[in-house]
């Protein structure tokens, strides 16, 4: 999971470093601040930061899905919109061990819908197994706004 955070962090840095010089200037930081400060009061409150974070997560999720869908399409050698076990092993080998689990209609092929639904289900099961109070500072009052 850490590599996703680092990758996302790198994407964040690149999105702020608009001139691509490998550093974030005051002007670039100010531009980011102004983008987050939606009510333009010169301060960032929790709701503005939460909204910005949500927007960035949704954008990243959409990018990741588009990248995944492109890999799926490249692996679909016969172009029928589904991957056989051989196509999965050749083009998306990291999915091969989950093939039978993801093939919910047991037709020997995986569609994008089957893969996305199966991955969502696995993600939800992982989240349910995680301990609830695993925040860095358990003494701080928690405010879960949903």
mmCIF file of C-alpha atoms in Angstrom, residues 15-92:
data_model
loop_
_atom_site.group_PDB
_atom_site.id
_atom_site.type_symbol
_atom_site.label_atom_id
_atom_site.label_comp_id
_atom_site.label_asym_id
_atom_site.label_seq_id
_atom_site.Cartn_x
_atom_site.Cartn_y
_atom_site.Cartn_z
ATOM 1 C CA UNK A 15 1.023 18.885 -9.940
ATOM 2 C CA UNK A 16 2.254 21.677 -7.633
ATOM 3 C CA UNK A 17 5.666 22.058 -9.334
ATOM 4 C CA UNK A 18 4.080 23.621 -12.412
ATOM 5 C CA UNK A 19 7.351 24.751 -14.011
ATOM 6 C CA UNK A 20 8.860 21.273 -13.568
ATOM 7 C CA UNK A 21 12.120 22.446 -11.977
ATOM 8 C CA UNK A 22 11.991 19.888 -9.148
ATOM 9 C CA UNK A 23 11.211 22.483 -6.475
ATOM 10 C CA UNK A 24 8.101 24.246 -5.253
ATOM 11 C CA UNK A 25 8.485 28.008 -5.332
ATOM 12 C CA UNK A 26 6.498 30.410 -3.148
ATOM 13 C CA UNK A 27 4.431 31.337 -6.205
ATOM 14 C CA UNK A 28 3.606 27.670 -6.848
ATOM 15 C CA UNK A 29 2.763 27.135 -3.162
ATOM 16 C CA UNK A 30 0.603 30.274 -3.197
ATOM 17 C CA UNK A 31 -1.203 29.022 -6.301
ATOM 18 C CA UNK A 32 -1.963 25.728 -4.531
ATOM 19 C CA UNK A 33 -3.084 27.605 -1.406
ATOM 20 C CA UNK A 34 -5.422 29.764 -3.503
ATOM 21 C CA UNK A 35 -6.814 26.680 -5.238
ATOM 22 C CA UNK A 36 -7.648 25.061 -1.870
ATOM 23 C CA UNK A 37 -8.923 28.319 -0.275
ATOM 24 C CA UNK A 38 -12.289 28.200 -2.044
ATOM 25 C CA UNK A 39 -13.915 30.912 0.090
ATOM 26 C CA UNK A 40 -10.876 33.188 -0.445
ATOM 27 C CA UNK A 41 -10.557 34.210 3.210
ATOM 28 C CA UNK A 42 -6.789 33.692 3.264
ATOM 29 C CA UNK A 43 -7.113 30.650 5.548
ATOM 30 C CA UNK A 44 -7.503 26.937 4.959
ATOM 31 C CA UNK A 45 -10.110 25.284 7.140
ATOM 32 C CA UNK A 46 -10.768 21.557 7.596
ATOM 33 C CA UNK A 47 -13.669 21.510 5.150
ATOM 34 C CA UNK A 48 -11.594 23.145 2.384
ATOM 35 C CA UNK A 49 -8.731 20.714 2.969
ATOM 36 C CA UNK A 50 -11.149 17.766 3.048
ATOM 37 C CA UNK A 51 -12.800 18.914 -0.187
ATOM 38 C CA UNK A 52 -9.408 19.338 -1.891
ATOM 39 C CA UNK A 53 -8.231 15.925 -0.677
ATOM 40 C CA UNK A 54 -11.464 14.312 -1.887
ATOM 41 C CA UNK A 55 -11.133 15.965 -5.310
ATOM 42 C CA UNK A 56 -7.509 14.820 -5.617
ATOM 43 C CA UNK A 57 -8.391 11.263 -4.559
ATOM 44 C CA UNK A 58 -11.241 11.094 -7.069
ATOM 45 C CA UNK A 59 -8.977 12.446 -9.800
ATOM 46 C CA UNK A 60 -6.263 9.910 -8.957
ATOM 47 C CA UNK A 61 -8.815 7.094 -8.814
ATOM 48 C CA UNK A 62 -10.088 8.062 -12.278
ATOM 49 C CA UNK A 63 -6.515 8.164 -13.626
ATOM 50 C CA UNK A 64 -5.736 4.755 -12.139
ATOM 51 C CA UNK A 65 -8.930 3.282 -13.594
ATOM 52 C CA UNK A 66 -8.113 4.694 -17.036
ATOM 53 C CA UNK A 67 -4.585 3.223 -16.819
ATOM 54 C CA UNK A 68 -6.020 -0.141 -15.739
ATOM 55 C CA UNK A 69 -8.633 -0.110 -18.510
ATOM 56 C CA UNK A 70 -5.894 0.631 -21.067
ATOM 57 C CA UNK A 71 -3.839 -2.330 -19.775
ATOM 58 C CA UNK A 72 -6.965 -4.503 -19.992
ATOM 59 C CA UNK A 73 -7.557 -3.434 -23.581
ATOM 60 C CA UNK A 74 -3.912 -4.159 -24.486
ATOM 61 C CA UNK A 75 -4.150 -7.624 -22.899
ATOM 62 C CA UNK A 76 -7.388 -8.390 -24.790
ATOM 63 C CA UNK A 77 -5.588 -9.725 -27.857
ATOM 64 C CA UNK A 78 -8.692 -10.891 -29.718
ATOM 65 C CA UNK A 79 -10.624 -7.707 -28.892
ATOM 66 C CA UNK A 80 -13.735 -9.465 -27.566
ATOM 67 C CA UNK A 81 -13.972 -7.346 -24.404
ATOM 68 C CA UNK A 82 -13.042 -10.229 -22.116
ATOM 69 C CA UNK A 83 -9.785 -11.844 -21.049
ATOM 70 C CA UNK A 84 -9.197 -15.574 -21.140
ATOM 71 C CA UNK A 85 -6.919 -17.123 -18.542
ATOM 72 C CA UNK A 86 -4.120 -17.146 -21.148
ATOM 73 C CA UNK A 87 -4.651 -13.447 -21.945
ATOM 74 C CA UNK A 88 -4.574 -12.608 -18.229
ATOM 75 C CA UNK A 89 -1.376 -14.613 -17.676
ATOM 76 C CA UNK A 90 0.297 -12.938 -20.660
ATOM 77 C CA UNK A 91 -0.957 -9.375 -20.299
ATOM 78 C CA UNK A 92 -1.936 -8.895 -16.637
#
